[in-house]
XYZ file of C-alpha atoms in Angstrom:
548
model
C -5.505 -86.182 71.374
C -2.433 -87.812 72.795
C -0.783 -84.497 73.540
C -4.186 -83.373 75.146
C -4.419 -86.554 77.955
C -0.596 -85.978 78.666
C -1.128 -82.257 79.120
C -4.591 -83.451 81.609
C -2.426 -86.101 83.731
C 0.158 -83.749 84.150
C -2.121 -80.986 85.587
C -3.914 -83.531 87.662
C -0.888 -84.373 89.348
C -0.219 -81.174 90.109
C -1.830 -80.698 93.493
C 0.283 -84.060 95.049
C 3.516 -82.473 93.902
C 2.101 -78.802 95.990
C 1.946 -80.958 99.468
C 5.420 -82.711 98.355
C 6.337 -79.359 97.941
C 5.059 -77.950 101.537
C 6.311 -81.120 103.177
C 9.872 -79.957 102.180
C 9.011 -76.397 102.807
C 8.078 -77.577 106.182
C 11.212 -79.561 106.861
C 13.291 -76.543 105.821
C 11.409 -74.516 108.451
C 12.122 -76.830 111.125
C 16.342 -76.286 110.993
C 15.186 -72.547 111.694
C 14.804 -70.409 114.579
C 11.607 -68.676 112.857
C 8.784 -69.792 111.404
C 8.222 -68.756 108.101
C 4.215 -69.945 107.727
C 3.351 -66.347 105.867
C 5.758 -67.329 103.040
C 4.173 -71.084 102.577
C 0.929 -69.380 102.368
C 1.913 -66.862 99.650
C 3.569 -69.314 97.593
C 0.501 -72.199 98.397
C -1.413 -69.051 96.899
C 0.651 -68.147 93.781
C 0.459 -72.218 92.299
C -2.945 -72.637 93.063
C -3.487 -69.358 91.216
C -1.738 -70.742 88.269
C -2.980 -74.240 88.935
C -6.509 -72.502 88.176
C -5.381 -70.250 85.250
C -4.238 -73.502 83.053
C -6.951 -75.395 84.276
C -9.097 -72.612 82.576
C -7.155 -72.225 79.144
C -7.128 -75.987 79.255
C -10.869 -76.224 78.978
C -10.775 -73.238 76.573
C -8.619 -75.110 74.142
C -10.889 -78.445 74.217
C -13.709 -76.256 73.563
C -11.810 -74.651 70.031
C -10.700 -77.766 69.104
C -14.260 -79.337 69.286
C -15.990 -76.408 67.671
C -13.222 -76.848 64.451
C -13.624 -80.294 64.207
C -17.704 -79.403 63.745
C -16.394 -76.585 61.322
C -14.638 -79.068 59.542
C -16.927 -81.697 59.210
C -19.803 -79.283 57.821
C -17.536 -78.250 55.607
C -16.575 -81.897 54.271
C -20.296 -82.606 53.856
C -21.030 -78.816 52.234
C -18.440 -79.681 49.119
C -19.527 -83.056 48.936
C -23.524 -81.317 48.548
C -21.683 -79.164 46.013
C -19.621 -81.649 43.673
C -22.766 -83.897 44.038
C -24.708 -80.770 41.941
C -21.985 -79.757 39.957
C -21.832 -83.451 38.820
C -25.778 -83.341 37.945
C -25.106 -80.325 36.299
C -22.473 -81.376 33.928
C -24.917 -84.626 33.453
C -27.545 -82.342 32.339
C -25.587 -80.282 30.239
C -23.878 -82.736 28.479
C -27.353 -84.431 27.187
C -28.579 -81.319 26.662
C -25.699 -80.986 24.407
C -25.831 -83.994 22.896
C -29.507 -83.513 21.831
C -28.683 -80.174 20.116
C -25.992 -81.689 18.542
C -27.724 -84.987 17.279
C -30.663 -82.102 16.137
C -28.130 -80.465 13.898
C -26.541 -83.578 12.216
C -30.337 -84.233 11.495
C -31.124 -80.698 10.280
C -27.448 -80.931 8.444
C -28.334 -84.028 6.819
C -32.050 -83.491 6.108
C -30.322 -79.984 4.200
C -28.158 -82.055 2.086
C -31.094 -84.860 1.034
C -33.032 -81.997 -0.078
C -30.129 -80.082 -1.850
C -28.979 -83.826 -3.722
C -32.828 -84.219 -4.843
C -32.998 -80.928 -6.191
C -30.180 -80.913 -8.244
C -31.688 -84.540 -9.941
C -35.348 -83.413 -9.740
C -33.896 -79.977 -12.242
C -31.926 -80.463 -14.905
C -30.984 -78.128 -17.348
C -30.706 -77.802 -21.408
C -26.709 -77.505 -22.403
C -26.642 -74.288 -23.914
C -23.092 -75.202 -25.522
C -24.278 -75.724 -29.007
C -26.029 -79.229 -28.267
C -29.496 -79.393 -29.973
C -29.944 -82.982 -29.880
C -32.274 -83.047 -27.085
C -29.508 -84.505 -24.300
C -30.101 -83.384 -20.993
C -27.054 -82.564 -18.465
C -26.872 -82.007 -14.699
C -25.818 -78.048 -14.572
C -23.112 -78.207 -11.663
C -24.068 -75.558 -8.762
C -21.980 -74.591 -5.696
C -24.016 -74.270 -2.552
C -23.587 -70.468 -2.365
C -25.076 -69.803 -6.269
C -28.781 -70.981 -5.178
C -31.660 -68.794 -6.055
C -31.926 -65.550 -3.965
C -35.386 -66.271 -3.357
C -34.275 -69.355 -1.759
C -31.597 -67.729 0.377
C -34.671 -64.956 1.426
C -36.668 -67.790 2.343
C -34.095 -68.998 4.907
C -33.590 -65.720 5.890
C -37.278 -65.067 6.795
C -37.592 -68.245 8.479
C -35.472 -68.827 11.582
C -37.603 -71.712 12.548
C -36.495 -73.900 9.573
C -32.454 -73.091 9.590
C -29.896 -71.222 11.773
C -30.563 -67.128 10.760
C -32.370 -64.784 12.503
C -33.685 -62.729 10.133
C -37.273 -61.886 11.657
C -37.539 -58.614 12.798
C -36.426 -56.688 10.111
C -37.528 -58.928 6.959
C -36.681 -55.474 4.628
C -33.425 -55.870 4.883
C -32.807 -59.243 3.461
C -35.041 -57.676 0.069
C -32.625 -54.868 0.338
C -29.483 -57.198 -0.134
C -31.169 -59.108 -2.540
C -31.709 -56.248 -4.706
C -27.506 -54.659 -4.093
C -29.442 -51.197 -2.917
C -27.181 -49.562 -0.667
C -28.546 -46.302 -0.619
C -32.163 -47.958 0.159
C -29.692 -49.938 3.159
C -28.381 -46.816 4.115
C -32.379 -44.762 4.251
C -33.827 -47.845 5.988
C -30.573 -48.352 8.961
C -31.029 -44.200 9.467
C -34.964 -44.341 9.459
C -34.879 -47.632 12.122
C -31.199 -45.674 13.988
C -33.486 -46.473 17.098
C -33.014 -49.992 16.915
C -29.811 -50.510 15.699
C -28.345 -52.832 18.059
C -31.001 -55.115 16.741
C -30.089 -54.645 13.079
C -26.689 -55.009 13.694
C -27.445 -58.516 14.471
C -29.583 -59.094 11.762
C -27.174 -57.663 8.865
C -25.083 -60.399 8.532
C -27.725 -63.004 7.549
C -29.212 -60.472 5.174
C -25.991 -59.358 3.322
C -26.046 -63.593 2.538
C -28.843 -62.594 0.203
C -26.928 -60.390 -1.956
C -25.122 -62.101 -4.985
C -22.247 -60.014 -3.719
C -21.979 -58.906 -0.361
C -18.690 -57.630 -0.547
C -19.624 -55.555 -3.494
C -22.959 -54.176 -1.716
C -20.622 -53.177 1.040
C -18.463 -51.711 -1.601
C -21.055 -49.708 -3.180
C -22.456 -48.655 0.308
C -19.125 -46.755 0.981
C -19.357 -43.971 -2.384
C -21.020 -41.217 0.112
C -18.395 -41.251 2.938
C -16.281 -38.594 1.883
C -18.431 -35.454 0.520
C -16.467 -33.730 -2.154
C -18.318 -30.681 -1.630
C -17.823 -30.324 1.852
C -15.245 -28.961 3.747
C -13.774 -31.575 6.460
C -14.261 -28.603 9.199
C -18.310 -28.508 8.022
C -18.379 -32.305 7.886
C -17.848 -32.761 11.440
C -20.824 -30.662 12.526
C -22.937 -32.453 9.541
C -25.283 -34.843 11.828
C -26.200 -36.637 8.294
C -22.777 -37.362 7.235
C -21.772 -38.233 10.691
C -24.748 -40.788 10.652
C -23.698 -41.938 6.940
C -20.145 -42.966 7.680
C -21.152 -44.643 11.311
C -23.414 -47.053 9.260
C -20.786 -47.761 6.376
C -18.479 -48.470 9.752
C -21.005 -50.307 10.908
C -21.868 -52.404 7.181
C -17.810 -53.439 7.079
C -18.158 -54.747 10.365
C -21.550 -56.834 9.674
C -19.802 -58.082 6.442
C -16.649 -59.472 8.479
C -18.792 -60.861 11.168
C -20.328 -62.705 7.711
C -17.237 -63.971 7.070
C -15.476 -64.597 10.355
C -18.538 -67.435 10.075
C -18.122 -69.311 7.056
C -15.599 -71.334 6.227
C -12.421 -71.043 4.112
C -13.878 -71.623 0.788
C -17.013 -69.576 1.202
C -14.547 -66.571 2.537
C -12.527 -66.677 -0.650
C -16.390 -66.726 -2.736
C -17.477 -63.587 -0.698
C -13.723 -62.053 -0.936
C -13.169 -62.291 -4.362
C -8.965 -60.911 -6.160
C -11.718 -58.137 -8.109
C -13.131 -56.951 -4.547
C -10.034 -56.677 -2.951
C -8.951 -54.551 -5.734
C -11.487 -52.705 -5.692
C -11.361 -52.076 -1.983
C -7.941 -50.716 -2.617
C -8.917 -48.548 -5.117
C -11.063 -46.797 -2.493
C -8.219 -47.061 0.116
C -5.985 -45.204 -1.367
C -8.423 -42.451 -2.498
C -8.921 -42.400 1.496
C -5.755 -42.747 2.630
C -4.468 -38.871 1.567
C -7.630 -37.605 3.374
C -5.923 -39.002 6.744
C -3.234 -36.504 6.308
C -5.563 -33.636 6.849
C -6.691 -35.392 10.006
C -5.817 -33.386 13.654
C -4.837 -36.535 16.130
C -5.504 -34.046 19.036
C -8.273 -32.753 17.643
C -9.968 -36.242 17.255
C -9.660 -37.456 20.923
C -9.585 -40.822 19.848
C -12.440 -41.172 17.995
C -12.350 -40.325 14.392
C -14.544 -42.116 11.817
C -12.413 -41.170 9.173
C -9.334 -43.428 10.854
C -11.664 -46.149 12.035
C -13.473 -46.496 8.352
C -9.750 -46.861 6.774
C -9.054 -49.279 8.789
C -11.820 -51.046 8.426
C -11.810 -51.344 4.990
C -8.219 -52.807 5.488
C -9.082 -55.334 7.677
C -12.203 -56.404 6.470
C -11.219 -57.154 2.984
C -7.770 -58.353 4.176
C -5.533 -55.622 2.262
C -3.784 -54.299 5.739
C -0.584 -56.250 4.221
C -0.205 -53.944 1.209
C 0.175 -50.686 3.219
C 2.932 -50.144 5.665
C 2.284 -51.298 9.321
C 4.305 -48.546 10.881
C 1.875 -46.254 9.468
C -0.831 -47.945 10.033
C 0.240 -48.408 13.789
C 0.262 -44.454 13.861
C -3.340 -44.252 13.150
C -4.415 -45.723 15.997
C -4.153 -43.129 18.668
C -6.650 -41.562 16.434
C -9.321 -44.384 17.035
C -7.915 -45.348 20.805
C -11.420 -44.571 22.196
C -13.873 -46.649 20.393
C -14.792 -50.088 21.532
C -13.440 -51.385 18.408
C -9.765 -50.458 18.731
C -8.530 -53.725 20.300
C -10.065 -56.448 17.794
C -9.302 -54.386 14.892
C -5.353 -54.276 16.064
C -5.595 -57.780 15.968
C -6.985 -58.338 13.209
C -4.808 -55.424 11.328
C -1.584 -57.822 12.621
C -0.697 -54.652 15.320
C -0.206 -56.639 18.382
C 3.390 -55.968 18.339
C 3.149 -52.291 17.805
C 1.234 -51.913 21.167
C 4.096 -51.048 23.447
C 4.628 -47.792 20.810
C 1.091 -47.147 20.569
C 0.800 -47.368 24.570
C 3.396 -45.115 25.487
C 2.291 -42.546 22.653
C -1.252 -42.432 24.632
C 0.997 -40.990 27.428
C 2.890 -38.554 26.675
C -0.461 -37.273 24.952
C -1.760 -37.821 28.186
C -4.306 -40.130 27.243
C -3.794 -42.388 30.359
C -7.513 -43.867 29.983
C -7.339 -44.950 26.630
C -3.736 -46.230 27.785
C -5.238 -48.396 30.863
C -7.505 -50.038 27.722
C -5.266 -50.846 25.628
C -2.809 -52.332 28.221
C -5.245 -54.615 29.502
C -6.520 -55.885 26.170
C -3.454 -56.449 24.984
C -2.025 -57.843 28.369
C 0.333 -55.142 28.851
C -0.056 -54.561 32.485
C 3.667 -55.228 33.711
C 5.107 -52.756 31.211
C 2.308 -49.774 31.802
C 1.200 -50.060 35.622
C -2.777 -49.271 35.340
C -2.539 -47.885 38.621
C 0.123 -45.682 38.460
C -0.826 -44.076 34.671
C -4.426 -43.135 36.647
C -2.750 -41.780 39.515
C -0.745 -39.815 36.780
C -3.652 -38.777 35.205
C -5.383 -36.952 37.860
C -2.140 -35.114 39.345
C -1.726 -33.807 35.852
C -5.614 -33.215 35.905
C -5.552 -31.085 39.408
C -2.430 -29.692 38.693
C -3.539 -26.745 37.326
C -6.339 -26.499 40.135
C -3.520 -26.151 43.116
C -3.730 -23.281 45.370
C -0.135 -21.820 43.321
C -1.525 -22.356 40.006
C -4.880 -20.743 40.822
C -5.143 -18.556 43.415
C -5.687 -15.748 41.739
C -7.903 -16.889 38.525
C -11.361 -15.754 38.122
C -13.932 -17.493 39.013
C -15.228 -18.861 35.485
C -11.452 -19.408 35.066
C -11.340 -21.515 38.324
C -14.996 -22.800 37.671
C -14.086 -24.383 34.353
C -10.576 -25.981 35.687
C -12.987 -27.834 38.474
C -15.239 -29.189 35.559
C -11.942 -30.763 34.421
C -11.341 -32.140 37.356
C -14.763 -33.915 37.558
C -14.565 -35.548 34.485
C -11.173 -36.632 34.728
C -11.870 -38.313 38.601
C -14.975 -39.327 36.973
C -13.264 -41.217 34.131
C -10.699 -42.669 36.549
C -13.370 -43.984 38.383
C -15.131 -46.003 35.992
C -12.201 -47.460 34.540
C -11.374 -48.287 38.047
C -14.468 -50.147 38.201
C -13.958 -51.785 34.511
C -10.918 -53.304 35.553
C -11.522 -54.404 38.782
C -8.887 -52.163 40.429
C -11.107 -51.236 43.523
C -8.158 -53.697 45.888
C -5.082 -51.508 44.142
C -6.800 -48.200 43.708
C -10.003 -47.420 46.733
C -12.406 -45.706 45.370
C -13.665 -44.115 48.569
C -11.504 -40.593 48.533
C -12.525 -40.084 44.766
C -15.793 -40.131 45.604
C -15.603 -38.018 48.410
C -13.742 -35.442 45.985
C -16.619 -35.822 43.525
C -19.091 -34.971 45.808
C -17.244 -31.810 47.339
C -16.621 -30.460 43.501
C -20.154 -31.245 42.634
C -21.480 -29.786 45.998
C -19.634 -26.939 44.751
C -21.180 -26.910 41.338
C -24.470 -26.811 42.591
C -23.389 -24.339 45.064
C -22.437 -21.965 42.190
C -25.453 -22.547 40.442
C -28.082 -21.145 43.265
C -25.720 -18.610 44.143
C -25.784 -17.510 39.800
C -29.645 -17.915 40.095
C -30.292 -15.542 43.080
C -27.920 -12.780 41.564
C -29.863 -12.667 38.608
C -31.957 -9.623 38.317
C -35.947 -10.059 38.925
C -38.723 -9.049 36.252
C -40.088 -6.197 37.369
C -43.899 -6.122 38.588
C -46.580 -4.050 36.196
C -47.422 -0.616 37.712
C -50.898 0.272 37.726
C -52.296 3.235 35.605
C -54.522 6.318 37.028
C -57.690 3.542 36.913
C -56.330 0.094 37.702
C -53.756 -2.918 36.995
C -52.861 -3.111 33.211
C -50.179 -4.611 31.059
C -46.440 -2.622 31.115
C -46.271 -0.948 27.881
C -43.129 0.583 26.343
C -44.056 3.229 24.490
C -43.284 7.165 26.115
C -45.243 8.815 28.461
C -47.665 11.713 27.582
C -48.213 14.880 29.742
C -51.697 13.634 30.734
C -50.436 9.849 31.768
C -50.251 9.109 35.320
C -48.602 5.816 37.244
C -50.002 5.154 40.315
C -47.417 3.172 42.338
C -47.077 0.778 45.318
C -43.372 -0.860 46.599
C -42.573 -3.968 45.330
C -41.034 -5.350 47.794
C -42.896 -4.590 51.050
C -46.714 -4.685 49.485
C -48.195 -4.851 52.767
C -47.404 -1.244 53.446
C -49.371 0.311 50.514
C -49.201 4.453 50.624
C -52.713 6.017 51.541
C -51.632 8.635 48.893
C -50.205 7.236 45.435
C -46.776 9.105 43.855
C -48.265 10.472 40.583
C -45.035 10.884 38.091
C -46.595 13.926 35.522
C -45.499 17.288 34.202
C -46.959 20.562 35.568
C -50.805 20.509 35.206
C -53.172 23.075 37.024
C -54.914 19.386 38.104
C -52.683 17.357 39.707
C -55.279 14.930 41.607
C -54.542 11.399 41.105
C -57.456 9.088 41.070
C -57.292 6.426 43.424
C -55.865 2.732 43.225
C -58.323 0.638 43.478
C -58.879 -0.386 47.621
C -57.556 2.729 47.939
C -59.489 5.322 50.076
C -59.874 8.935 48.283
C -58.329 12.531 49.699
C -60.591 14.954 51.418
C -58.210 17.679 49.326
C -60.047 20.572 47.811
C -58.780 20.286 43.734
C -56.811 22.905 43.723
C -54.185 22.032 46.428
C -51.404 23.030 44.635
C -48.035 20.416 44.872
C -47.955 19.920 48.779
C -47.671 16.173 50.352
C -50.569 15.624 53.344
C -47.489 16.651 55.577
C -48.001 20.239 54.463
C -44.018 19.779 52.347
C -44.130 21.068 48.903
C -42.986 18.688 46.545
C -41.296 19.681 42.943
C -42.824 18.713 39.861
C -41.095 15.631 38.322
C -41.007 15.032 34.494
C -42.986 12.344 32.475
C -41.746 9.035 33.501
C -41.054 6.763 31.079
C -40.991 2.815 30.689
């Protein structure tokens, strides 16, 4: 503000130092022959111009400064509005907190009360021999209660933590270690599955061994009798070995919530030898595997590893191998969390640039951002990679002369490849690196196109020809050979309007060639016996039978 009232006295003074100014002009005129009055007045002129011109950016600068000072102080009182409601906020959520947590040390110790006066309220005869009528406390873990308990909780969200409600069969299921009745009822509810996928972890806690249900679950994955070409196209088998995926997963989502001791109860030394009994019947079947063929999503690859990680054998196979699987199962949502979990996090940069040079630049992108890979593998540059190598082949010199299913199927490559690019764009939050705005004009010109190629297809195709009418009327077209005495009255397709006052009759030589009229057709005033002339007085030849 200082600066400012300088800046004003100084232009207020200015108009005393203009007449000091023309005083001394004046003087200087006076030691000359000539007046020189037209050069005062252009120079009086020029500084009031500029006297005006400051004058004006003077008061334009007041008026910014006063307008940001406003900006600023709504701003000062906006954040203070704001931090006042985050702080009630935080208030709020913090009681809320508190009242969920003081709820659970209730439930927590209103659980153990019950469990201690169970345990007194039930004792149990010593079956070691003693006969003498003693009674001693039979020591039970937590996890060895009753089933029917464990079902109760189950069925009962309202009365402990599970969630068990909407699919009730499935905790009876567990309960009763049937995994092919699991595997009927998850295929006959398929519909719902994201539902039961939620629910299978609580109900697997009703098994006496959920590891070994799991276990058991997995004996149909691999069909002996089936060739692994026929499997693929098997929509049963398909469904089968999604759902034992599926059952591994619930089971470690199981463990991943208990703690320490119940994990080493579930995953017992006899399951995990059992699970590797099955993985290495599985793991020969993987060499038969095509890695192109897959496209990153094989079942076969994702179940093995699975298995591995699941029931925590991964560190008795080799990790380079097990590293080389996983282009084979780079697609599925999975991939990330199950390199983790497999100890692969170092084998990433291989896996990465593998996805490459296969060209698999999407499944790349993925992996590099889950596993914070971006500096090594630049997202933007491997999609800008992908699509040259996509429209490559679609270049003027590549296809200028390819047919036009040839050319029509390299476009439908091109679509799905900028359409791919595109959502992975979006995924990833690339829209400030990578605009989005040409791809989408290039997806609408090649699906323009498509659509373009489809009427064009449609109208080509031949039409269904009409039914001709017979010497009495309209009747159904019927494919059989004509006889001598059959006779096809006909009319043009095309331009109906112009109907012929005399029908074409299509018949061999008869001594009566008089056609009987279509009907709405007037009759000839022709004796019978006109012989083959046309009205015009032409003779005509006789045609043959025509046939359909």
């Amino acid at each position: 503000m200082e600066d400012m009232h300088s800046v004003s006295t100084l232009m207020d003074s200015t108009t005393s130092k203009i007449k000091q100014l023309q005083k001394a002009f004046a003087e200087l005129e006076s030691h000359r022959a000539i007046t020189l009055n037209w050069k005062w007045k252009q120079l009086e002129e020029h500084f009031h111009g500029l006297e005006k011109s400051l004058k004006r950016r003077f008061t334009e600068l007041e008026d910014q400064e006063k307008e940001f000072e406003t900006k600023i102080v709504e701003a000062r009182e906006m954040l203070e509005r704001r931090e006042a409601a985050v702080m009630v906020k935080e208030q709020a959520s913090m009681e809320r907190l508190q009242r969920k947590r003081d709820a659970a040390v209730s439930a927590i110790t209103t659980a153990l009360k019950k469990q201690r006066k169970l345990f007194s309220d039930e004792p149990t005869v010593d079956n070691n021999g003693n006969h003498d009528g003693a009674l001693v406390m039979e020591d039970k873990p937590l996890d060895a209660m009753a089933p029917e308990n464990n079902i109760k909780d189950m069925t009962n969200p309202s009365e402990s933590g599970n969630v068990v409600k909407v699919y009730p069969e499935l905790v009876k299921l567990c309960q009763e270690m049937d995994s092919e009745g699991l595997h009927k009822f998850i295929s006959d509810n398929r519909k719902n599955l994201a539902v039961m996928r939620e629910e299978i972890p609580f109900a697997l806690k009703a098994a006496n061994g959920p590891a070994f249900l799991v276990l058991d679950s997995l004996n149909g994955f691999y069909s002996m009798e089936m060739p692994s070409s026929d499997a693929k196209k098997d929509s049963n088998l398909l469904g089968l070995r999604r759902t034992c995926i599926m059952l591994m997963e619930c089971l470690g989502t199981l463990i991943s919530n208990l703690d320490q001791d119940s994990n080493s109860d579930i995953i017992s030394e006899d399951v995990k030898e059992r699970a590797k009994v099955i993985a290495e019947e599985w793991k020969p079947k993987l060499d038969e595997l095509d890695v192109d063929a897959s496209s990153g999503n094989s079942l076969e690859a994702h179940a093995f590893l699975q298995l591995l990680a699941t029931f925590g054998i991964n560190s008795d196979f080799d990790q380079e191998n097990l590293s080389k699987l996983i282009p084979m199962v780079s697609r599925r949502r999975q991939t990330a969390d199950l390199c983790r979990s497999l100890g692969l996090s170092d084998k990433m940069l291989g896996v990465i640039d593998v996805l490459v040079k296969n060209g698999r630049h999407i499944d790349a992108v993925n992996l590099a951002f889950a596993f914070e890979l971006t500096e090594q593998f630049s997202p933007v540059s491997l999609l800008k990679s992908y699509l040259n190598e996509a429209t490559k082949v679609s270049s003027p010199t590549k296809c200028g002369n390819a047919s036009p299913p040839a050319q029509q199927d390299v476009n439908e490559k091109e679509l799905t490849a900028l359409k791919a690019v595109i959502k992975c764009i979006g995924e990833h939050k690339l829209e400030e690196l990578y605009p989005l705005d040409p791809l989408r004009k290039r997806v609408m010109q090649l699906e323009k196109a498509k659509a373009d190629k489809k009427r064009a297809t449609e109208v080509a195709k031949p039409q269904p020809k009409r039914p001709r009418a017979n010497g009495i009327g309209f009747g159904p077209r019927v494919a059989t050979v004509a006889t001598e005495k059959n006779f096809y009255a006909r009319t043009t397709d095309r331009y109906p309007q112009y109907i012929y006052d005399r029908p074409y009759c299509y018949s061999g030589p008869t001594n009566d060639n008089h056609v009987s009229p279509i009907l709405g057709t007037p009759a000839y005033n022709l004796p019978h016996s006109h012989g083959n002339f046309f009205a015009t007085g032409y003779q005509y030849q006789v045609a043959p039978p025509y046939l359909h």
